Amino acid sequence: GAGVSQTPSNKVTEKGKYVELRCDPISGHTALYWYRQSLGQGPEFLIYFQGTGAADDSGLPNDRFFAVRPEGSVSTLKIQRTERGDSAVYLCASSLTSGNTGELFFGEGSRLTVL
Amino acid sequence: AQKVTQAQTEISVVEKEDVTLDCVYETRDTTYYLFWYKQPPSGELVFLIRRNSFDEQNEISGRYSWNFQKSTSSFNFTITASQVVDSAVYFCALSDSGGGADGLTFGKGTHLIIQP
């Protein structure tokens, strides 16, 4: 499809396990963002990529969270030693332009449940 | 620090009524951008509008209109003649163009329910 694709759509895991969430942005979009949305809350910024590099990772809550985008397209958000508090919907967005002046195109998210 | 407040957690109106969603923001920057996004039950956030801090003109797009007032730090969103398909969670968001995180700061959202 032409939109932002995220897999898996749902992930249930046990506390302490390792999880990977994948984002396939719109073709040609150089900017890619990860957000986390808890129930009843707005999305919270996690990390921003411009091309292959993480231009801003100030939103990552701790060192258990890490994201990569090795070829400047697909990105993977990795969470180590998951905790129950990590349960949320993880949203990916891409944009044609860098910074915050452009329109963000969001995927439908990956719902993570940590038991 | 940036902050966006959407005081209305949930609004329920009957179809064809007009409804206004409030958004109040805080920022120390003189250059910033304001956004509205719609999140239907599918979960995918849909961009509705972007407004920069130097453009205070109100905007109308079909049944949607936006009222930006810097004097009150508000960027309210009105839906005229609401329809059931307008039911969704609506988020107001803020970003600056300067230093700090490059991400948007979202409000908590307003859940809009349009009853037939």
mmCIF file with all atom_site columns, C-alpha atoms in Angstrom, chain A residues 33 35 37 40-43 45 48 56 58 91 99-104 106-108, chain B residues 33 35 37 39 42-45 47 50 91 95-96 100-104 106-108:
data_model
loop_
_atom_site.group_PDB
_atom_site.id
_atom_site.type_symbol
_atom_site.label_atom_id
_atom_site.label_alt_id
_atom_site.label_comp_id
_atom_site.label_asym_id
_atom_site.label_entity_id
_atom_site.label_seq_id
_atom_site.pdbx_PDB_ins_code
_atom_site.Cartn_x
_atom_site.Cartn_y
_atom_site.Cartn_z
_atom_site.occupancy
_atom_site.B_iso_or_equiv
_atom_site.pdbx_formal_charge
_atom_site.auth_seq_id
_atom_site.auth_comp_id
_atom_site.auth_asym_id
_atom_site.auth_atom_id
_atom_site.pdbx_PDB_model_num
ATOM 1  C CA . TYR A 1 33  ? 9.205  9.301  13.805 1.00 0.00 ? 33  TYR A CA 1
ATOM 2  C CA . TYR A 1 35  ? 5.582  7.874  19.115 1.00 0.00 ? 35  TYR A CA 1
ATOM 3  C CA . GLN A 1 37  ? 0.365  6.381  22.920 1.00 0.00 ? 37  GLN A CA 1
ATOM 4  C CA . GLY A 1 40  ? -6.547 7.937  26.977 1.00 0.00 ? 40  GLY A CA 1
ATOM 5  C CA . GLN A 1 41  ? -3.452 9.971  26.207 1.00 0.00 ? 41  GLN A CA 1
ATOM 6  C CA . GLY A 1 42  ? -2.022 11.778 23.250 1.00 0.00 ? 42  GLY A CA 1
ATOM 7  C CA . PRO A 1 43  ? 0.990  10.380 21.399 1.00 0.00 ? 43  PRO A CA 1
ATOM 8  C CA . PHE A 1 45  ? 7.451  11.566 20.980 1.00 0.00 ? 45  PHE A CA 1
ATOM 9  C CA . TYR A 1 48  ? 13.163 11.027 15.074 1.00 0.00 ? 48  TYR A CA 1
ATOM 10 C CA . ASP A 1 56  ? 16.714 13.299 18.105 1.00 0.00 ? 56  ASP A CA 1
ATOM 11 C CA . SER A 1 58  ? 15.402 12.604 23.565 1.00 0.00 ? 58  SER A CA 1
ATOM 12 C CA . LEU A 1 91  ? 2.940  4.741  16.361 1.00 0.00 ? 91  LEU A CA 1
ATOM 13 C CA . GLY A 1 99  ? 11.779 19.139 11.325 1.00 0.00 ? 99  GLY A CA 1
ATOM 14 C CA . ASN A 1 100 ? 8.240  19.890 12.335 1.00 0.00 ? 100 ASN A CA 1
ATOM 15 C CA . THR A 1 101 ? 6.934  21.983 9.504  1.00 0.00 ? 101 THR A CA 1
ATOM 16 C CA . GLY A 1 102 ? 5.613  19.159 7.448  1.00 0.00 ? 102 GLY A CA 1
ATOM 17 C CA . GLU A 1 103 ? 2.583  16.953 7.564  1.00 0.00 ? 103 GLU A CA 1
ATOM 18 C CA . LEU A 1 104 ? 3.158  13.645 9.318  1.00 0.00 ? 104 LEU A CA 1
ATOM 19 C CA . PHE A 1 106 ? 0.934  7.938  10.615 1.00 0.00 ? 106 PHE A CA 1
ATOM 20 C CA . GLY A 1 107 ? 0.596  4.194  10.535 1.00 0.00 ? 107 GLY A CA 1
ATOM 21 C CA . GLU A 1 108 ? -2.125 2.350  12.422 1.00 0.00 ? 108 GLU A CA 1
ATOM 22 C CA . TYR B 2 33  ? 3.461  25.419 14.446 1.00 0.00 ? 33  TYR B CA 1
ATOM 23 C CA . PHE B 2 35  ? -1.680 21.117 14.176 1.00 0.00 ? 35  PHE B CA 1
ATOM 24 C CA . TYR B 2 37  ? -5.106 15.488 13.861 1.00 0.00 ? 37  TYR B CA 1
ATOM 25 C CA . GLN B 2 39  ? -7.840 9.608  15.133 1.00 0.00 ? 39  GLN B CA 1
ATOM 26 C CA . SER B 2 42  ? -8.851 2.381  13.262 1.00 0.00 ? 42  SER B CA 1
ATOM 27 C CA . GLY B 2 43  ? -6.124 4.192  15.180 1.00 0.00 ? 43  GLY B CA 1
ATOM 28 C CA . GLU B 2 44  ? -4.387 5.945  12.306 1.00 0.00 ? 44  GLU B CA 1
ATOM 29 C CA . LEU B 2 45  ? -3.861 9.640  12.978 1.00 0.00 ? 45  LEU B CA 1
ATOM 30 C CA . PHE B 2 47  ? -3.560 15.249 9.486  1.00 0.00 ? 47  PHE B CA 1
ATOM 31 C CA . ARG B 2 50  ? -1.065 23.071 10.120 1.00 0.00 ? 50  ARG B CA 1
ATOM 32 C CA . PHE B 2 91  ? -5.717 15.912 18.900 1.00 0.00 ? 91  PHE B CA 1
ATOM 33 C CA . SER B 2 95  ? 5.971  22.116 17.625 1.00 0.00 ? 95  SER B CA 1
ATOM 34 C CA . ASP B 2 96  ? 8.674  24.727 17.514 1.00 0.00 ? 96  ASP B CA 1
ATOM 35 C CA . GLY B 2 100 ? 14.827 20.701 21.598 1.00 0.00 ? 100 GLY B CA 1
ATOM 36 C CA . ALA B 2 101 ? 12.937 17.642 20.514 1.00 0.00 ? 101 ALA B CA 1
ATOM 37 C CA . ASP B 2 102 ? 11.878 17.510 16.925 1.00 0.00 ? 102 ASP B CA 1
ATOM 38 C CA . GLY B 2 103 ? 8.671  15.790 17.782 1.00 0.00 ? 103 GLY B CA 1
ATOM 39 C CA . LEU B 2 104 ? 5.207  17.199 18.141 1.00 0.00 ? 104 LEU B CA 1
ATOM 40 C CA . PHE B 2 106 ? 0.185  16.476 21.591 1.00 0.00 ? 106 PHE B CA 1
ATOM 41 C CA . GLY B 2 107 ? -2.708 17.264 23.870 1.00 0.00 ? 107 GLY B CA 1
ATOM 42 C CA . LYS B 2 108 ? -4.616 14.437 25.501 1.00 0.00 ? 108 LYS B CA 1
#
